[in-house]
Coordinates of C-alpha atoms in Angstrom, one line a residue:
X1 CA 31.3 -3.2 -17.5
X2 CA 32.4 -6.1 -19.5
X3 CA 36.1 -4.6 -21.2
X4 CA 35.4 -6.5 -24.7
X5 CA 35.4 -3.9 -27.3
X6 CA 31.6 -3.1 -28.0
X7 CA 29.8 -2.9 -31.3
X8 CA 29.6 0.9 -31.9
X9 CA 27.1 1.2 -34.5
X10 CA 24.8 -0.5 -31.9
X11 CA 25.5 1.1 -29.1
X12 CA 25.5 4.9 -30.6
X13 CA 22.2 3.9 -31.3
X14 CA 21.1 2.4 -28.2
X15 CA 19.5 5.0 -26.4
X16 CA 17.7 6.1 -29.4
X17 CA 16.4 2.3 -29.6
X18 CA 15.2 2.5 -26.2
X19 CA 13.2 5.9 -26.4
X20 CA 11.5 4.6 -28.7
X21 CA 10.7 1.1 -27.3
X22 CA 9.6 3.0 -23.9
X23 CA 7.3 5.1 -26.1
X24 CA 5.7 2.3 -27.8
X25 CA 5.8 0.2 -24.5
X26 CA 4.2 2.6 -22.5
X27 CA 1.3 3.5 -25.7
X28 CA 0.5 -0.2 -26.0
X29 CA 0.4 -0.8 -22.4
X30 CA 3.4 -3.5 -22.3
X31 CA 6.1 -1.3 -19.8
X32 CA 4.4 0.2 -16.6
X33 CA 7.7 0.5 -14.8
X34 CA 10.7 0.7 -17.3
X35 CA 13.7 1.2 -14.7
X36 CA 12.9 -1.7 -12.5
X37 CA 16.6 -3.5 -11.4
X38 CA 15.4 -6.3 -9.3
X39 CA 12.3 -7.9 -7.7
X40 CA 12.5 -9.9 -4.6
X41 CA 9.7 -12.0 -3.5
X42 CA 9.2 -13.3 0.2
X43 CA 6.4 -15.4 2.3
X44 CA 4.1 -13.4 4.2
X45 CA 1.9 -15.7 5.9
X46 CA 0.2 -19.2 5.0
X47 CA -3.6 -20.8 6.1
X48 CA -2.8 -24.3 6.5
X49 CA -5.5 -26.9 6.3
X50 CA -4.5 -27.7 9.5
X51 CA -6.1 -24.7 10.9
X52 CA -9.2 -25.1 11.7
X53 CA -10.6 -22.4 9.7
X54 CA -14.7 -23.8 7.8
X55 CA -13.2 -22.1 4.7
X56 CA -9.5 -23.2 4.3
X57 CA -9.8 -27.1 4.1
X58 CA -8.3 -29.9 3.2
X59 CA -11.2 -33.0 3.1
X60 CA -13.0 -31.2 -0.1
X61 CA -12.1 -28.9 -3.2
X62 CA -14.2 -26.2 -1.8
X63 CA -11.8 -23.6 -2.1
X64 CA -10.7 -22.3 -5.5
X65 CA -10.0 -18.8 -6.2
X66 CA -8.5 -16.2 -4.5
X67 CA -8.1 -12.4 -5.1
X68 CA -5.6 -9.1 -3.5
X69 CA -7.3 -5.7 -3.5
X70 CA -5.0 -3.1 -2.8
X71 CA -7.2 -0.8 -1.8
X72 CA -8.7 -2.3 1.4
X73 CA -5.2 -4.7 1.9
X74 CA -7.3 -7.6 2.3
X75 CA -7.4 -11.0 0.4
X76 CA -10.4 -13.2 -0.7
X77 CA -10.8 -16.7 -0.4
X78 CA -13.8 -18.3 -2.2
X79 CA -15.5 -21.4 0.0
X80 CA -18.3 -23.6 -0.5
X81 CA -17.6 -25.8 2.5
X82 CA -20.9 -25.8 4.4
X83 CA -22.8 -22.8 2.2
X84 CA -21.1 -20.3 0.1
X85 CA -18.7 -17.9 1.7
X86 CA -16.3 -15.4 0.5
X87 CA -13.4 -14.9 3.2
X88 CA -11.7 -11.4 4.2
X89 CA -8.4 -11.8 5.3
X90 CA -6.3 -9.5 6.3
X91 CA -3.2 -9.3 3.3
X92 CA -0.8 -8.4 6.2
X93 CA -0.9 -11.2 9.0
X94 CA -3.8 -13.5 7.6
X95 CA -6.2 -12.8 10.1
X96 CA -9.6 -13.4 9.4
X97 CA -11.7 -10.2 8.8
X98 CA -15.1 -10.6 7.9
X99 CA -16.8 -11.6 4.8
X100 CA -18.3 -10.8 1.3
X101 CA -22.3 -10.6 1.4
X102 CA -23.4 -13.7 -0.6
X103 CA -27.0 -13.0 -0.9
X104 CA -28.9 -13.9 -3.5
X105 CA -26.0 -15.5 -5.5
X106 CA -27.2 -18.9 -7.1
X107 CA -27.2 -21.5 -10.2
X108 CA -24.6 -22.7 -11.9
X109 CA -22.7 -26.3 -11.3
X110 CA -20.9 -23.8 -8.4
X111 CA -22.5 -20.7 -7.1
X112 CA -18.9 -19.4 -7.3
X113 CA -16.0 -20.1 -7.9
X114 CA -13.3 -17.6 -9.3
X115 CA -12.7 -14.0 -7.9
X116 CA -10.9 -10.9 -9.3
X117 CA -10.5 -7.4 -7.9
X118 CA -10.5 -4.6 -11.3
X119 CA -8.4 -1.1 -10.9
X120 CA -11.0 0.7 -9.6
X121 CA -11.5 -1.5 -6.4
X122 CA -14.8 -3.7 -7.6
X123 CA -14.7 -7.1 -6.7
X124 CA -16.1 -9.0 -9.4
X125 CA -16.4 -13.5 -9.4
X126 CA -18.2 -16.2 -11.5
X127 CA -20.1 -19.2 -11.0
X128 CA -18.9 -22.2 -12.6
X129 CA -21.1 -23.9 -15.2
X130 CA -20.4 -26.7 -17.4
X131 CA -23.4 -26.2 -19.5
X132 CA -23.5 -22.6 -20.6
X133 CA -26.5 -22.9 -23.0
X134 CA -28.5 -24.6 -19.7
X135 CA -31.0 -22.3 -19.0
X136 CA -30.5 -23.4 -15.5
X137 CA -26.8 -23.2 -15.5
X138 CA -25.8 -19.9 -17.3
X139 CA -22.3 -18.1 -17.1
X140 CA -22.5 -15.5 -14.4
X141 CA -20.6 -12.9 -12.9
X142 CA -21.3 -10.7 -10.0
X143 CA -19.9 -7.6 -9.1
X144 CA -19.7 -5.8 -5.8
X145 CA -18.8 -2.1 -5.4
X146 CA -17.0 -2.2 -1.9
X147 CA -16.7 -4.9 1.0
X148 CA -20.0 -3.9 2.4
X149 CA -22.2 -4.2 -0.9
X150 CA -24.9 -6.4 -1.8
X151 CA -23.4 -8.9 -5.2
X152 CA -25.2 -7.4 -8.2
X153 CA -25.5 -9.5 -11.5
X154 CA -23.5 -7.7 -14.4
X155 CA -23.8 -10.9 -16.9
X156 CA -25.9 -14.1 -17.0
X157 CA -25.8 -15.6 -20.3
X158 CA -23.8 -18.2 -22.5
X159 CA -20.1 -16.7 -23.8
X160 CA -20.1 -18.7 -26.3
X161 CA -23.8 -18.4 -27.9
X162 CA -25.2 -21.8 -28.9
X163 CA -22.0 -23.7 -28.0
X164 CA -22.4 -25.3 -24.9
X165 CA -18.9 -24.9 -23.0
X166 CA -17.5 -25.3 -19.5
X167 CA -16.7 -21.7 -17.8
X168 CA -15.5 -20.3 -14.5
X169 CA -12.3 -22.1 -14.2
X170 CA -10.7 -19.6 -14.7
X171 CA -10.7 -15.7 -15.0
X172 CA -9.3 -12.5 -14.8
X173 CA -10.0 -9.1 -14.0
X174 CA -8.6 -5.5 -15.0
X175 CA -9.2 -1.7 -16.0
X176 CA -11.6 0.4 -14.6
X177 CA -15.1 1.9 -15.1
X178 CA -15.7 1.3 -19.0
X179 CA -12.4 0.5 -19.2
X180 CA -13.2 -2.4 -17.4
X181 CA -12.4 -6.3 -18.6
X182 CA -12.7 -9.6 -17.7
X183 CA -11.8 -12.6 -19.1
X184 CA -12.9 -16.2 -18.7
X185 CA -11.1 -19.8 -20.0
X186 CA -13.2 -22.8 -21.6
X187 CA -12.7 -26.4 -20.2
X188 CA -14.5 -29.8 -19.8
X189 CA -14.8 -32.6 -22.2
X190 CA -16.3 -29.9 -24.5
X191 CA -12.9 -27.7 -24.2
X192 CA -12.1 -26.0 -27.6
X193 CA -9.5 -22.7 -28.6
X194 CA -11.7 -19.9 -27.4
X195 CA -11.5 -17.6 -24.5
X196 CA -14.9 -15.0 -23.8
X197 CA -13.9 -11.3 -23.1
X198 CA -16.4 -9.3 -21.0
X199 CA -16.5 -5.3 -21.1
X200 CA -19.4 -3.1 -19.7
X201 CA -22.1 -1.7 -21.7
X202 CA -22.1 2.2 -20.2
X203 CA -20.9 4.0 -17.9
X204 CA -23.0 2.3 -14.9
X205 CA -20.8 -0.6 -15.6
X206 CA -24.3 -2.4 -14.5
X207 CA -24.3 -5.1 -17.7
X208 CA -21.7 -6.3 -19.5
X209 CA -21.3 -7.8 -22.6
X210 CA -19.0 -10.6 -24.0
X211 CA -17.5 -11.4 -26.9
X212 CA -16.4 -14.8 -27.8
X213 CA -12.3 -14.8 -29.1
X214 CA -11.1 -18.0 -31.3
X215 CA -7.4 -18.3 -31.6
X216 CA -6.8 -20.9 -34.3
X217 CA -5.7 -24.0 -33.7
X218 CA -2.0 -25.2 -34.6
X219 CA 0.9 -26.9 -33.9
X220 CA 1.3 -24.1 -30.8
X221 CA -2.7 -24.3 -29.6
X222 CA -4.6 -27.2 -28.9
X223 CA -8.1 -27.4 -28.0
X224 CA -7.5 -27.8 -23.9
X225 CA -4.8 -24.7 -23.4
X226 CA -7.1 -22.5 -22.5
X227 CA -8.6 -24.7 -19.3
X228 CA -7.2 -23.9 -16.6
X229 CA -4.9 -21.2 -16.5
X230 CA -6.1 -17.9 -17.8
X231 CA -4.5 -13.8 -17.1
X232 CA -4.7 -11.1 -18.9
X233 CA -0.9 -10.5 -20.6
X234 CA 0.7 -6.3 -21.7
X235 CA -1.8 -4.4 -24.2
X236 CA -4.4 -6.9 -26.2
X237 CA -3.2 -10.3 -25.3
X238 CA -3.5 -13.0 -22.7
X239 CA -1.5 -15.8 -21.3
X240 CA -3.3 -19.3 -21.2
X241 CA -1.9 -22.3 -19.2
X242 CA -3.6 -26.4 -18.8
X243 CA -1.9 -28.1 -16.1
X244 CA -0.7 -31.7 -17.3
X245 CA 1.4 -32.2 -20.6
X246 CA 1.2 -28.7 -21.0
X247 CA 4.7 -27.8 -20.2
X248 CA 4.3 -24.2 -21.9
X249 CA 2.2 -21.1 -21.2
X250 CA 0.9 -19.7 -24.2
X251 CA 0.4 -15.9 -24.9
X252 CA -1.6 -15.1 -27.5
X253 CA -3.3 -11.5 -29.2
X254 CA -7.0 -11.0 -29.1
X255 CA -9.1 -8.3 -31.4
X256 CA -12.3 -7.4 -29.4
X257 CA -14.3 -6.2 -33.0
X258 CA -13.1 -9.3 -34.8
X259 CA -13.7 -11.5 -32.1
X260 CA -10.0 -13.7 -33.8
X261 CA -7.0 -14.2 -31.9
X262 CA -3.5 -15.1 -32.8
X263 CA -0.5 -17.4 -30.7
X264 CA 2.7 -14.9 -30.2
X265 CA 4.7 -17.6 -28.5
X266 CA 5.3 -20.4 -26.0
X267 CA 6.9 -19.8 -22.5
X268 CA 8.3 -22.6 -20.8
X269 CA 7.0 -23.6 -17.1
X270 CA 6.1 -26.4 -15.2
X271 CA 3.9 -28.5 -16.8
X272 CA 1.7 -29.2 -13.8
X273 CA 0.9 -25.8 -13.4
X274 CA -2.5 -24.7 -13.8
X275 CA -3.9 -21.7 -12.7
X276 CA -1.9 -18.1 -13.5
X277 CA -1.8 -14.0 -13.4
X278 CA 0.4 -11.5 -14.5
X279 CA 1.6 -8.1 -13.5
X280 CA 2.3 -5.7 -16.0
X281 CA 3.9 -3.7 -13.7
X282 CA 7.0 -6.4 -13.0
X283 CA 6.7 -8.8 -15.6
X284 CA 5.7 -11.4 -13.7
X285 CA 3.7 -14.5 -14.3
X286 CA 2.8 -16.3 -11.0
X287 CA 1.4 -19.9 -11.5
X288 CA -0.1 -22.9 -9.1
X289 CA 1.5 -26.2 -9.2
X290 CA -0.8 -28.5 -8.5
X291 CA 0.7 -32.1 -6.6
X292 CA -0.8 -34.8 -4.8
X293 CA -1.2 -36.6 -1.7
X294 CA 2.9 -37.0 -2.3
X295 CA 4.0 -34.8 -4.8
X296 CA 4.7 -31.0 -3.6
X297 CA 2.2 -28.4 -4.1
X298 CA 3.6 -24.6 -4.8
X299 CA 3.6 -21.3 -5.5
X300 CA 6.2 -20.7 -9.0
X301 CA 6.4 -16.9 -9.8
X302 CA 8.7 -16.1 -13.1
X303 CA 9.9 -13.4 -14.9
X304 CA 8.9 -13.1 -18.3
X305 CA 9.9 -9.6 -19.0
X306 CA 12.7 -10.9 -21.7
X307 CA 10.3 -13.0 -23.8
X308 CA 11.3 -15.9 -21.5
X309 CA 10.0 -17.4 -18.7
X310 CA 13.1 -17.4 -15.9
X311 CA 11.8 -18.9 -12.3
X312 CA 12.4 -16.2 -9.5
X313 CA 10.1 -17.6 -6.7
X314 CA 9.2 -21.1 -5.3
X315 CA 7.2 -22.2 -2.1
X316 CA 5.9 -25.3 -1.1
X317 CA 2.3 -24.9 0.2
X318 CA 1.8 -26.0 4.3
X319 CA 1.9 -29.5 5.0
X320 CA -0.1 -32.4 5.1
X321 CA -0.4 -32.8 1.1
X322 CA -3.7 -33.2 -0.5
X323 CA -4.6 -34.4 -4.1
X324 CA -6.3 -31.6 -5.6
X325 CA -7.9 -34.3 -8.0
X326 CA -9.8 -31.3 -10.1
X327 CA -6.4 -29.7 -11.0
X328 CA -8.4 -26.4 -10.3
X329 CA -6.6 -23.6 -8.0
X330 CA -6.3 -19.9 -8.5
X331 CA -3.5 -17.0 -8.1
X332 CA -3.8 -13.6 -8.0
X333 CA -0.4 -10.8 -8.1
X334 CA -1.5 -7.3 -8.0
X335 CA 0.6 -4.5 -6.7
X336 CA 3.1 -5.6 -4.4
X337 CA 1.4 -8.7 -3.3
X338 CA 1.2 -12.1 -4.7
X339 CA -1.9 -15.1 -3.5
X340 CA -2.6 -18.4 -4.4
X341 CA -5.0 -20.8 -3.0
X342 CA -4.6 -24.5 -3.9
X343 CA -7.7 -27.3 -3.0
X344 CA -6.6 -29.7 0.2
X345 CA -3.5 -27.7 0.9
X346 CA -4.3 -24.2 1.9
X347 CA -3.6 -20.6 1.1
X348 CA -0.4 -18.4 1.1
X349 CA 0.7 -14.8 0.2
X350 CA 3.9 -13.5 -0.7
X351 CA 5.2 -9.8 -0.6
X352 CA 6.7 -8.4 -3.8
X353 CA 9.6 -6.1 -3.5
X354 CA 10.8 -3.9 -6.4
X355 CA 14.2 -1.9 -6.6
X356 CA 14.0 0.7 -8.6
X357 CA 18.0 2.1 -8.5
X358 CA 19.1 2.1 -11.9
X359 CA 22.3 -0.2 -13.5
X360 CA 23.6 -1.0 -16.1
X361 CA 23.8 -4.7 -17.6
X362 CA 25.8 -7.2 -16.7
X363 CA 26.6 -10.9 -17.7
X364 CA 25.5 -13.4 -15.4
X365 CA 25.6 -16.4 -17.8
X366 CA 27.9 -16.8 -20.7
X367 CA 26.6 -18.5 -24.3
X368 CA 29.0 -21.2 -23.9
X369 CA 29.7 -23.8 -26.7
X370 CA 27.0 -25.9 -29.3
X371 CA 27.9 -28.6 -31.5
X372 CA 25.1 -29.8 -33.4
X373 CA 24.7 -32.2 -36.3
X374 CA 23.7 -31.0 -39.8
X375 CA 20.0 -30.3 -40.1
X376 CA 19.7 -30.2 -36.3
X377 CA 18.6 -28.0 -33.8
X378 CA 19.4 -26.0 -31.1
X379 CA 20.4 -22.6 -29.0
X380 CA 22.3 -20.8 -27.3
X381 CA 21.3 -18.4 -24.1
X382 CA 22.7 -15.8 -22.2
X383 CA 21.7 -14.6 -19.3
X384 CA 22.0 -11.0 -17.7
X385 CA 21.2 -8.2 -14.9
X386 CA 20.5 -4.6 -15.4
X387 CA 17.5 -2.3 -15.1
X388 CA 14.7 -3.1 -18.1
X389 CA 13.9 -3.2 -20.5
X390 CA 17.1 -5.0 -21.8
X391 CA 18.0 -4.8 -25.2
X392 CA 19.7 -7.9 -27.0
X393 CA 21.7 -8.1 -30.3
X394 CA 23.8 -11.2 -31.6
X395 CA 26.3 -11.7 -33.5
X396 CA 27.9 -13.9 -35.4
X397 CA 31.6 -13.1 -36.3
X398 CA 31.1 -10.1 -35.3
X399 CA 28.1 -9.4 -37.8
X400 CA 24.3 -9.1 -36.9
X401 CA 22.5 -12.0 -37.2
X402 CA 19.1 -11.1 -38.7
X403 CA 16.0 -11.0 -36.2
X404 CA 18.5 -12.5 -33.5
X405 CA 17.1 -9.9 -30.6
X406 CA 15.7 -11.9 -27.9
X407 CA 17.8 -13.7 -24.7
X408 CA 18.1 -17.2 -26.6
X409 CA 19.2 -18.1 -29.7
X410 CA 17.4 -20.8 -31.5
X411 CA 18.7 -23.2 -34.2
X412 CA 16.3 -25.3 -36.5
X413 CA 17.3 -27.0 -39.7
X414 CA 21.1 -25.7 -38.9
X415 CA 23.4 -25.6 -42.1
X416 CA 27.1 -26.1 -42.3
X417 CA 27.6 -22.3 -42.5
X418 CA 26.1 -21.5 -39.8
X419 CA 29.1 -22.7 -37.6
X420 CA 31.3 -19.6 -36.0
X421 CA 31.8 -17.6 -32.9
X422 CA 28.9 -15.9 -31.4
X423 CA 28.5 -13.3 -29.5
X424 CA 25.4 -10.5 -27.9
X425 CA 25.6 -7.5 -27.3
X426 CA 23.0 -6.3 -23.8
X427 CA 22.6 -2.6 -23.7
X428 CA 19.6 -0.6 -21.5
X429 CA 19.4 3.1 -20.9
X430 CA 23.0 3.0 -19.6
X431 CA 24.7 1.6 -21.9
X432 CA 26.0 -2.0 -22.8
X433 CA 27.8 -4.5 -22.6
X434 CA 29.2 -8.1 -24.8
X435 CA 29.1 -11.6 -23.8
X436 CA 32.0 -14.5 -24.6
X437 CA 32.0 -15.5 -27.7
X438 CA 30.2 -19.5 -27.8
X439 CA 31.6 -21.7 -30.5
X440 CA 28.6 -23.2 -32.7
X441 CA 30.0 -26.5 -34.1
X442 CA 28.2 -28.5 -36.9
X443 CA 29.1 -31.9 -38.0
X444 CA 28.6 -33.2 -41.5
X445 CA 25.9 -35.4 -41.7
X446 CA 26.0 -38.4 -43.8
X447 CA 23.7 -38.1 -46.6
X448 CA 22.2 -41.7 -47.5
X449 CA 21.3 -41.6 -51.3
X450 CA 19.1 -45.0 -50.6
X451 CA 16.1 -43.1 -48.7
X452 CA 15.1 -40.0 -50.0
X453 CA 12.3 -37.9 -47.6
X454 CA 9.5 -37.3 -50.1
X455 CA 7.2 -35.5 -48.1
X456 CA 6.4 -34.6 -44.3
X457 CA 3.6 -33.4 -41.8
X458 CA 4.7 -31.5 -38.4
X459 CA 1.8 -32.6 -35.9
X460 CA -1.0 -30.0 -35.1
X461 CA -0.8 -28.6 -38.5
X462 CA -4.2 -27.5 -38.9
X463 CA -5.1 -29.1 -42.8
X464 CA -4.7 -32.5 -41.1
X465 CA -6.7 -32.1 -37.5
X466 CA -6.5 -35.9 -37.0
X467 CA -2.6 -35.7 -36.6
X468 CA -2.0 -34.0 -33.2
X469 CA 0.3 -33.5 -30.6
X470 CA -0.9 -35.9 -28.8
X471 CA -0.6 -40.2 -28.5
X472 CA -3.7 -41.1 -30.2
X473 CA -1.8 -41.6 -33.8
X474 CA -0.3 -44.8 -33.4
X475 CA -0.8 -46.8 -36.5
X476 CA -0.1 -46.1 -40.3
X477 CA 0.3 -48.5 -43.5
X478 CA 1.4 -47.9 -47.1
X479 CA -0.7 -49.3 -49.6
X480 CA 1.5 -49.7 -52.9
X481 CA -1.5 -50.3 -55.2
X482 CA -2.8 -47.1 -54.5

């Protein structure tokens, strides 16, 4: 334990603190395993394209989602090379298995296309339609109770009502019995800032219903983040991803009655990731990178547990490299097991380790120094080991800096006083522990009494919608007679 003399009043309180976050945690559904230490996260087995197998290719985008179902340890591979096939694998070796009866499946722009396993063992997976009003081409989802079932239809419909969207990108599937959800991102030139939510009717779990969810738009949500990329998040909320320019993945709340949702915040990944899942359980958010016939194609998993995203895991998908043009893929972690398909370049599964011994924390990476100019920005960081959840307190000569209780600390709009030492404090249930102090520096800056800022707009600001964050602003004009 770091010998620095610790900040009493915090401390004394710190097991006190974390009863009662474990309490809440575990009644809102965001801690499942509170005294995990470490993960550790290993390849398995990979399907390259190589192969030879009809439904692991790499001449066609055929193959795009992929499910784990702890129940039966056997993964799912959705194909439409040659007819419509649904893969069992074998979650140990790889080994092909058998297959999902397909029967009667049908419509859409895609038969199917995504595929989720809930809590209770169901396999459920969606067609893909770009037209959801279409008559013809309807959202649907089929459900089948074991490996040996026939598909029933538990939803055929539009999410969205009269709004014609794009659906079956992506998906995700949890709970159980009427506790069971599902829900589905909006893409296509049509995308906009909803996400549809799908819960069962009665007890037969035979028809569900959905409920369209609108999370305003902002400087933090654009109309595309919820395309490619979508996972059900701890409690009432979801994590949304577009691969491209998209370098964050957004979590945001949803209300089921209301049908409203709310951004929480941004966690930085790779921008070219596109499909994701999490696991409660760990904290983990696993995502898709999606490459090209020369960029690398992989498998990211990060933790996410301290309200950042911290990359644990990374493995290149089997050679040769294909362009997966349609930036759609799909990855599934559930349990102790982690897959992720991506179009041209195969499939691979990874095996998720957890320790569950207790520590304390520790300090892995001091704050260091910051100088930043007046009216700047910036942070500092620290990072640290220790069984979760990880409490966080800084300090600034050696008093609390308000709301300061997360692993980075950001500066916006930085005054002169806000230069000093800093310093945080890390505690979990066994006790705690201080970083270095890191010097915050702020220069003067020279204050021109020629131009004097009158008024600014931050793009994505929702009163202006044609001001984006985006590159289609490119011209402006003042008119002085006006």
């Amino acid at each position: 334990m770091n010998t620095q003399k610790l900040s009493s009043h915090w401390l004394a309180s710190a097991s006190v603190r974390l009863g009662v976050l474990l309490c809440l945690a575990a009644a809102l559904g965001w801690v499942e395993d509170a005294h995990s230490q470490s993960v550790a996260i290993s390849n398995i087995w990979t399907i390259p394209t190589t192969e030879g197998r009809t439904y692991v290719t790499g001449a066609t985008d055929t193959e795009r989602g992929v499910a784990f179902n702890p129940f039966t340890g056997h993964a799912y591979i959705v194909s439409r090379n040659g007819g419509l096939t649904i893969a069992i694998v074998d979650a140990q070796t790889g080994a092909h298995f058998g297959t999902l009866d397909v029967s009667g499946i049908s419509g859409g722009d895609f038969a199917l296309n995504q595929i989720g396993v809930a809590d209770d063992g169901y396999i459920y997976a969606a067609n893909l339609t770009t037209s959801s009003t279409n008559e013809a081409r309807p959202f649907k989802i089929y459900r089948w109770t074991d490996e040996s079932a026939t598909p029933a239809i538990v939803y055929a419909s539009s999410p969205s009502g009269n709004q014609s969207l794009r659906f079956g990108d992506s998906i995700d599937v949890r709970g159980s019995g009427t506790e069971t959800e599902i829900i589905a991102g909006t893409g296509g030139v049509n995308a906009t800032n909803l996400v549809a939510v799908f819960r069962p009717l009665d007890a037969t779990i035979s028809v569900f219903t959905s409920r369209a969810i609108i999370v305003p738009r902002g400087l933090n949500i654009l109309a595309t983040d919820f395309a490619k990329g979508i996972a059900f998040g701890p409690g009432g909320t979801f994590f949304a991803k577009n691969n491209g320019t998209t370098t964050t993945a957004k979590l945001c709340s949803y209300d089921w009655e209301s049908g409203t949702g709310a951004w929480i915040r941004n966690y930085a990944v790779a921008g070219s990731i596109a499909a994701i899942d999490y696991d409660p359980a760990t904290g983990l958010l696993a995502g898709v990178l999606v490459g090209s016939a020369t960029a690398q194609h992989a498998l990211l998993v990060y933790d996410v547990s301290d309200e950042v995203a911290s990359l644990v895991y990374s493995n290149n998908f089997p050679p040769p490299l294909g362009a997966n043009g349609n930036a759609v893929n799909a990855v599934n972690i559930n349990s102790n097991r982690v897959v992720a398909v991506e179009p041209r370049n195969g499939v691979q599964m990874a095996g998720i380790s957890v320790s569950t011994n207790l520590a304390a924390p520790n300090v892995i990476q001091q704050p260091g120094n910051l100088t930043l100019v007046q009216g700047g920005y910036g942070s500092l960081s620290v990072n640290a080991s220790g069984s979760k959840p990880r409490l966080y307190r800084w300090r600034k000569d050696d008093v609390d800096v308000p709301n300061a209780t997360n692993r980075i600390l950001t500066f916006t709009n930085v005054p002169l006083s806000a230069a000093g030492a800093y310093s945080v404090t890390i505690s979990n249930i066994l006790g705690g522990t201080n970083s270095n102090a890191g010097n915050l520096t702020i220069m003067p800056a020279t204050l021109s009494t020629v131009l004097t800022q009158v008024w600014r707009i931050e793009p994505g600001n929702v009163s202006y919608p044609w001001l984006l964050t985006d590159n289609n602003a490119r011209g402006m004009a003042y008119n002085p007679a006006r």
